[in-house]
């Protein structure tokens, strides 16, 4: 069963909070910073496959921070594999930077 979450029907003022809530419950807890809140749009299409959750995530630019505080509150072990289909991503951890 495929599930789609989108900000399309949300009032502009509620889009970021809605997205953050849905993405945290779908993936993992994190903090989110968005410079252009009025222009923000996002979509998640998720499909379970056995013990996996396959999803396509499409969103306008944001900064996602997952800190030690988030990890300490986590009650599950999760592993993520990401493939960037369009746009770019910068990942920083312990002084290391990956640009994709």
Short mmCIF file of N, CA, C and O in Angstrom, two decimals:
data_model
loop_
_atom_site.label_atom_id
_atom_site.label_comp_id
_atom_site.label_asym_id
_atom_site.label_seq_id
_atom_site.Cartn_x
_atom_site.Cartn_y
_atom_site.Cartn_z
N UNK A 1 0.84 -1.17 0.00
CA UNK A 1 0.00 0.00 0.00
C UNK A 1 0.88 1.24 0.00
O UNK A 1 1.72 1.43 0.86
N UNK A 2 0.72 2.08 -0.96
CA UNK A 2 1.51 3.31 -1.07
C UNK A 2 0.80 4.44 -0.35
O UNK A 2 -0.42 4.56 -0.40
N UNK A 3 1.57 5.26 0.35
CA UNK A 3 1.03 6.40 1.08
C UNK A 3 1.73 7.66 0.59
O UNK A 3 2.95 7.68 0.42
N UNK A 4 0.97 8.71 0.36
CA UNK A 4 1.53 9.98 -0.09
C UNK A 4 1.17 11.08 0.89
O UNK A 4 0.02 11.20 1.31
N UNK A 5 2.18 11.83 1.29
CA UNK A 5 1.98 13.01 2.12
C UNK A 5 2.48 14.20 1.31
O UNK A 5 3.56 14.15 0.74
N UNK A 6 1.69 15.26 1.25
CA UNK A 6 2.10 16.43 0.50
C UNK A 6 1.63 17.70 1.21
O UNK A 6 0.62 17.68 1.93
N UNK A 7 2.35 18.77 1.01
CA UNK A 7 1.97 20.06 1.58
C UNK A 7 1.02 20.82 0.67
O UNK A 7 0.58 21.92 1.02
N UNK A 8 0.69 20.27 -0.47
CA UNK A 8 -0.12 20.98 -1.47
C UNK A 8 -1.42 21.56 -0.91
O UNK A 8 -1.80 22.67 -1.26
N UNK A 9 -2.12 20.82 -0.09
CA UNK A 9 -3.43 21.27 0.41
C UNK A 9 -3.33 22.07 1.71
O UNK A 9 -4.34 22.57 2.20
N UNK A 10 -2.13 22.18 2.27
CA UNK A 10 -1.96 22.90 3.53
C UNK A 10 -1.92 24.41 3.31
O UNK A 10 -1.33 24.87 2.34
N UNK A 11 -2.49 25.17 4.23
CA UNK A 11 -2.30 26.62 4.17
C UNK A 11 -0.80 26.92 4.27
O UNK A 11 -0.05 26.22 4.97
N UNK A 12 -0.35 27.94 3.58
CA UNK A 12 1.08 28.27 3.54
C UNK A 12 1.68 28.36 4.93
O UNK A 12 2.78 27.85 5.17
N UNK A 13 1.00 28.98 5.87
CA UNK A 13 1.52 29.18 7.22
C UNK A 13 1.72 27.87 7.99
O UNK A 13 2.48 27.83 8.95
N UNK A 14 1.06 26.79 7.56
CA UNK A 14 1.13 25.51 8.27
C UNK A 14 2.02 24.47 7.58
O UNK A 14 2.25 23.40 8.12
N UNK A 15 2.52 24.77 6.39
CA UNK A 15 3.24 23.77 5.59
C UNK A 15 4.49 23.23 6.27
O UNK A 15 4.74 22.03 6.29
N UNK A 16 5.32 24.11 6.81
CA UNK A 16 6.58 23.67 7.41
C UNK A 16 6.31 22.77 8.61
O UNK A 16 6.91 21.70 8.74
N UNK A 17 5.41 23.18 9.49
CA UNK A 17 5.11 22.36 10.68
C UNK A 17 4.51 21.02 10.29
O UNK A 17 4.84 19.99 10.87
N UNK A 18 3.62 21.02 9.31
CA UNK A 18 3.02 19.77 8.83
C UNK A 18 4.11 18.85 8.28
O UNK A 18 4.18 17.67 8.63
N UNK A 19 4.96 19.38 7.42
CA UNK A 19 6.03 18.60 6.82
C UNK A 19 6.96 18.03 7.89
O UNK A 19 7.30 16.85 7.86
N UNK A 20 7.35 18.86 8.82
CA UNK A 20 8.27 18.41 9.87
C UNK A 20 7.65 17.27 10.67
O UNK A 20 8.29 16.25 10.94
N UNK A 21 6.40 17.41 11.03
CA UNK A 21 5.70 16.36 11.78
C UNK A 21 5.63 15.06 10.99
O UNK A 21 5.95 13.98 11.51
N UNK A 22 5.24 15.14 9.73
CA UNK A 22 5.11 13.93 8.90
C UNK A 22 6.47 13.29 8.64
O UNK A 22 6.63 12.08 8.75
N UNK A 23 7.47 14.10 8.30
CA UNK A 23 8.78 13.52 7.98
C UNK A 23 9.43 12.90 9.22
O UNK A 23 10.09 11.87 9.13
N UNK A 24 9.22 13.50 10.40
CA UNK A 24 9.77 12.91 11.62
C UNK A 24 9.08 11.59 11.94
O UNK A 24 9.73 10.63 12.37
N UNK A 25 7.77 11.51 11.74
CA UNK A 25 7.08 10.25 12.03
C UNK A 25 7.36 9.19 10.98
O UNK A 25 7.30 8.00 11.26
N UNK A 26 7.67 9.60 9.75
CA UNK A 26 7.98 8.65 8.68
C UNK A 26 9.42 8.16 8.77
O UNK A 26 9.69 6.99 8.51
N UNK A 27 10.33 9.05 9.12
CA UNK A 27 11.76 8.72 9.16
C UNK A 27 12.28 8.76 10.58
O UNK A 27 12.09 7.83 11.32
N UNK A 28 12.95 9.83 10.94
CA UNK A 28 13.56 9.99 12.26
C UNK A 28 13.35 11.42 12.73
O UNK A 28 13.13 12.32 11.95
N UNK A 29 13.47 11.61 14.04
CA UNK A 29 13.33 12.93 14.63
C UNK A 29 14.54 13.80 14.27
O UNK A 29 15.68 13.33 14.28
N UNK A 30 14.28 15.04 13.93
CA UNK A 30 15.33 15.99 13.59
C UNK A 30 14.78 17.41 13.71
O UNK A 30 13.56 17.60 13.83
N UNK A 31 15.66 18.39 13.71
CA UNK A 31 15.26 19.79 13.66
C UNK A 31 15.35 20.26 12.22
O UNK A 31 16.19 19.78 11.45
N UNK A 32 14.50 21.18 11.85
CA UNK A 32 14.41 21.63 10.47
C UNK A 32 14.44 23.15 10.40
O UNK A 32 13.71 23.81 11.14
N UNK A 33 15.30 23.69 9.52
CA UNK A 33 15.33 25.13 9.27
C UNK A 33 15.04 25.37 7.79
O UNK A 33 15.65 24.75 6.93
N UNK A 34 14.11 26.28 7.55
CA UNK A 34 13.72 26.58 6.17
C UNK A 34 13.74 28.09 6.01
O UNK A 34 13.04 28.81 6.73
N UNK A 35 14.54 28.57 5.07
CA UNK A 35 14.67 30.01 4.85
C UNK A 35 13.43 30.60 4.19
O UNK A 35 13.00 31.69 4.55
N UNK A 36 12.86 29.91 3.24
CA UNK A 36 11.71 30.44 2.50
C UNK A 36 10.45 29.69 2.91
O UNK A 36 9.95 28.83 2.19
N UNK A 37 9.92 30.02 4.08
CA UNK A 37 8.75 29.32 4.60
C UNK A 37 7.53 29.52 3.69
O UNK A 37 6.73 28.61 3.52
N UNK A 38 7.39 30.70 3.11
CA UNK A 38 6.23 30.98 2.25
C UNK A 38 6.28 30.19 0.94
O UNK A 38 5.25 29.86 0.38
N UNK A 39 7.48 29.87 0.47
CA UNK A 39 7.62 29.13 -0.78
C UNK A 39 7.87 27.65 -0.60
O UNK A 39 8.13 26.93 -1.56
N UNK A 40 7.76 27.17 0.65
CA UNK A 40 8.08 25.77 0.93
C UNK A 40 7.01 24.83 0.39
O UNK A 40 5.81 25.07 0.52
N UNK A 41 7.47 23.75 -0.22
CA UNK A 41 6.58 22.68 -0.68
C UNK A 41 7.32 21.35 -0.55
O UNK A 41 8.55 21.30 -0.70
N UNK A 42 6.59 20.28 -0.24
CA UNK A 42 7.21 18.98 -0.06
C UNK A 42 6.22 17.86 -0.31
O UNK A 42 5.01 18.05 -0.24
N UNK A 43 6.80 16.67 -0.59
CA UNK A 43 5.99 15.48 -0.87
C UNK A 43 6.79 14.24 -0.49
O UNK A 43 7.98 14.15 -0.77
N UNK A 44 6.12 13.29 0.14
CA UNK A 44 6.70 11.97 0.44
C UNK A 44 5.75 10.93 -0.14
O UNK A 44 4.55 10.97 0.11
N UNK A 45 6.31 10.00 -0.90
CA UNK A 45 5.57 8.82 -1.34
C UNK A 45 6.28 7.63 -0.72
O UNK A 45 7.45 7.40 -1.00
N UNK A 46 5.58 6.89 0.13
CA UNK A 46 6.18 5.78 0.86
C UNK A 46 5.44 4.48 0.56
O UNK A 46 4.21 4.46 0.51
N UNK A 47 6.21 3.42 0.36
CA UNK A 47 5.66 2.10 0.09
C UNK A 47 6.42 1.07 0.91
O UNK A 47 7.64 0.97 0.80
N UNK A 48 5.72 0.30 1.74
CA UNK A 48 6.40 -0.76 2.48
C UNK A 48 6.75 -1.93 1.56
O UNK A 48 5.99 -2.25 0.64
N UNK A 49 7.89 -2.52 1.80
CA UNK A 49 8.33 -3.70 1.06
C UNK A 49 9.00 -4.63 2.06
O UNK A 49 10.13 -4.38 2.48
N UNK A 50 8.29 -5.65 2.49
CA UNK A 50 8.74 -6.55 3.55
C UNK A 50 9.09 -5.71 4.78
O UNK A 50 8.25 -4.97 5.27
N UNK A 51 10.34 -5.80 5.28
CA UNK A 51 10.74 -5.03 6.46
C UNK A 51 11.30 -3.66 6.12
O UNK A 51 11.80 -2.96 7.00
N UNK A 52 11.22 -3.28 4.86
CA UNK A 52 11.76 -2.00 4.42
C UNK A 52 10.65 -1.00 4.16
O UNK A 52 9.51 -1.36 3.92
N UNK A 53 11.01 0.26 4.18
CA UNK A 53 10.10 1.32 3.77
C UNK A 53 10.79 2.08 2.65
O UNK A 53 11.79 2.76 2.88
N UNK A 54 10.29 1.92 1.44
CA UNK A 54 10.86 2.62 0.30
C UNK A 54 10.11 3.93 0.12
O UNK A 54 8.88 3.95 0.15
N UNK A 55 10.84 5.01 -0.06
CA UNK A 55 10.14 6.28 -0.22
C UNK A 55 10.89 7.22 -1.15
O UNK A 55 12.10 7.12 -1.32
N UNK A 56 10.12 8.09 -1.73
CA UNK A 56 10.64 9.17 -2.55
C UNK A 56 10.25 10.46 -1.85
O UNK A 56 9.08 10.67 -1.53
N UNK A 57 11.23 11.27 -1.60
CA UNK A 57 11.01 12.53 -0.91
C UNK A 57 11.43 13.66 -1.84
O UNK A 57 12.52 13.64 -2.39
N UNK A 58 10.55 14.63 -2.00
CA UNK A 58 10.84 15.77 -2.85
C UNK A 58 10.45 17.02 -2.07
O UNK A 58 9.32 17.12 -1.60
N UNK A 59 11.39 17.94 -1.90
CA UNK A 59 11.09 19.16 -1.16
C UNK A 59 11.96 20.32 -1.63
O UNK A 59 13.01 20.11 -2.22
N UNK A 60 11.47 21.52 -1.37
CA UNK A 60 12.28 22.70 -1.63
C UNK A 60 13.38 22.74 -0.56
O UNK A 60 13.32 21.99 0.42
N UNK A 61 14.40 23.60 -0.72
CA UNK A 61 15.56 23.57 0.19
C UNK A 61 15.22 23.71 1.68
O UNK A 61 14.32 24.45 2.07
N UNK A 62 15.97 22.93 2.47
CA UNK A 62 15.86 22.99 3.92
C UNK A 62 17.17 22.53 4.53
O UNK A 62 18.01 21.94 3.86
N UNK A 63 17.35 22.82 5.81
CA UNK A 63 18.49 22.33 6.57
C UNK A 63 17.94 21.41 7.65
O UNK A 63 17.08 21.81 8.44
N UNK A 64 18.39 20.17 7.67
CA UNK A 64 17.95 19.18 8.66
C UNK A 64 19.11 18.92 9.61
O UNK A 64 20.20 18.59 9.17
N UNK A 65 18.86 19.07 10.90
CA UNK A 65 19.87 18.81 11.92
C UNK A 65 19.42 17.66 12.80
O UNK A 65 18.34 17.70 13.38
N UNK A 66 20.26 16.64 12.87
CA UNK A 66 20.01 15.52 13.78
C UNK A 66 21.17 15.49 14.75
O UNK A 66 22.30 15.19 14.39
N UNK A 67 20.88 15.81 15.97
CA UNK A 67 21.91 15.95 16.99
C UNK A 67 21.96 14.74 17.91
O UNK A 67 21.10 13.85 17.83
N UNK A 68 22.93 14.74 18.81
CA UNK A 68 23.04 13.67 19.81
C UNK A 68 21.76 13.60 20.65
O UNK A 68 21.34 12.52 21.07
N UNK A 69 21.13 14.73 20.88
CA UNK A 69 19.87 14.78 21.63
C UNK A 69 18.79 13.97 20.91
O UNK A 69 18.06 13.20 21.53
N UNK A 70 18.71 14.11 19.58
CA UNK A 70 17.74 13.34 18.81
C UNK A 70 18.03 11.85 18.88
O UNK A 70 17.13 11.03 19.05
N UNK A 71 19.29 11.50 18.73
CA UNK A 71 19.70 10.09 18.76
C UNK A 71 19.39 9.48 20.11
O UNK A 71 18.86 8.36 20.19
N UNK A 72 19.66 10.21 21.19
CA UNK A 72 19.42 9.69 22.54
C UNK A 72 17.94 9.42 22.79
O UNK A 72 17.58 8.50 23.52
N UNK A 73 17.06 10.21 22.16
CA UNK A 73 15.60 10.03 22.33
C UNK A 73 15.04 8.94 21.43
O UNK A 73 13.90 8.52 21.60
N UNK A 74 15.82 8.47 20.47
CA UNK A 74 15.33 7.49 19.51
C UNK A 74 15.12 6.14 20.16
O UNK A 74 15.93 5.69 20.97
N UNK A 75 14.03 5.48 19.80
CA UNK A 75 13.76 4.15 20.37
C UNK A 75 13.89 3.04 19.33
O UNK A 75 13.51 1.92 19.57
N UNK A 76 14.43 3.36 18.16
CA UNK A 76 14.62 2.33 17.14
C UNK A 76 15.99 2.48 16.47
O UNK A 76 16.58 3.55 16.49
N UNK A 77 16.43 1.41 15.91
CA UNK A 77 17.63 1.44 15.08
C UNK A 77 17.17 1.58 13.64
O UNK A 77 16.33 0.80 13.19
N UNK A 78 17.70 2.58 12.94
CA UNK A 78 17.31 2.80 11.56
C UNK A 78 18.55 2.97 10.70
O UNK A 78 19.57 3.48 11.16
N UNK A 79 18.44 2.53 9.48
CA UNK A 79 19.51 2.73 8.52
C UNK A 79 18.89 3.34 7.28
O UNK A 79 17.82 2.92 6.83
N UNK A 80 19.54 4.37 6.75
CA UNK A 80 19.02 5.05 5.58
C UNK A 80 20.00 4.94 4.42
O UNK A 80 21.20 5.09 4.61
N UNK A 81 19.47 4.67 3.28
CA UNK A 81 20.23 4.72 2.04
C UNK A 81 19.54 5.77 1.19
O UNK A 81 18.33 5.71 0.98
N UNK A 82 20.29 6.74 0.73
CA UNK A 82 19.68 7.80 -0.05
C UNK A 82 20.31 7.92 -1.42
O UNK A 82 21.51 7.75 -1.58
N UNK A 83 19.48 8.17 -2.39
CA UNK A 83 19.94 8.40 -3.73
C UNK A 83 19.36 9.73 -4.18
O UNK A 83 18.14 9.92 -4.15
N UNK A 84 20.21 10.65 -4.54
CA UNK A 84 19.75 11.95 -4.97
C UNK A 84 19.44 11.88 -6.45
O UNK A 84 20.30 11.59 -7.27
N UNK A 85 18.18 12.13 -6.78
CA UNK A 85 17.74 12.06 -8.17
C UNK A 85 17.81 13.42 -8.85
O UNK A 85 17.91 13.50 -10.07
N UNK A 86 17.73 14.48 -8.05
CA UNK A 86 17.76 15.83 -8.59
C UNK A 86 18.16 16.78 -7.47
O UNK A 86 17.86 16.56 -6.30
N UNK A 87 18.87 17.84 -7.80
CA UNK A 87 19.30 18.81 -6.80
C UNK A 87 20.60 18.37 -6.15
O UNK A 87 21.39 17.64 -6.74
N UNK A 88 20.82 18.81 -4.93
CA UNK A 88 22.07 18.48 -4.24
C UNK A 88 21.82 18.31 -2.75
O UNK A 88 20.76 18.65 -2.24
N UNK A 89 22.84 17.78 -2.08
CA UNK A 89 22.76 17.53 -0.65
C UNK A 89 24.15 17.71 -0.06
O UNK A 89 25.14 17.32 -0.68
N UNK A 90 24.22 18.32 1.10
CA UNK A 90 25.48 18.43 1.84
C UNK A 90 25.27 17.76 3.19
O UNK A 90 24.32 18.08 3.90
N UNK A 91 26.14 16.82 3.52
CA UNK A 91 26.05 16.11 4.79
C UNK A 91 27.31 16.43 5.58
O UNK A 91 28.42 16.27 5.07
N UNK A 92 27.12 16.86 6.83
CA UNK A 92 28.25 17.16 7.71
C UNK A 92 28.13 16.35 8.98
O UNK A 92 27.05 16.27 9.57
N UNK A 93 29.25 15.73 9.39
CA UNK A 93 29.28 14.99 10.65
C UNK A 93 30.70 14.92 11.15
O UNK A 93 31.62 14.54 10.41
N UNK A 94 30.90 15.30 12.40
CA UNK A 94 32.21 15.25 13.04
C UNK A 94 33.31 15.89 12.20
O UNK A 94 34.41 15.35 12.08
N UNK A 95 33.02 17.02 11.62
CA UNK A 95 34.01 17.75 10.83
C UNK A 95 34.20 17.25 9.41
O UNK A 95 34.99 17.81 8.66
N UNK A 96 33.51 16.21 9.03
CA UNK A 96 33.59 15.68 7.66
C UNK A 96 32.42 16.21 6.85
O UNK A 96 31.30 16.31 7.34
N UNK A 97 32.68 16.54 5.59
CA UNK A 97 31.64 17.07 4.72
C UNK A 97 31.55 16.23 3.45
O UNK A 97 32.57 15.93 2.83
N UNK A 98 30.33 15.87 3.10
CA UNK A 98 30.08 15.15 1.85
C UNK A 98 29.13 16.00 1.02
O UNK A 98 28.08 16.43 1.51
N UNK A 99 29.49 16.24 -0.20
CA UNK A 99 28.61 16.99 -1.12
C UNK A 99 28.14 16.03 -2.21
O UNK A 99 28.95 15.39 -2.85
N UNK A 100 26.85 15.97 -2.38
CA UNK A 100 26.30 15.06 -3.38
C UNK A 100 25.29 15.80 -4.25
O UNK A 100 24.71 16.75 -3.88
#
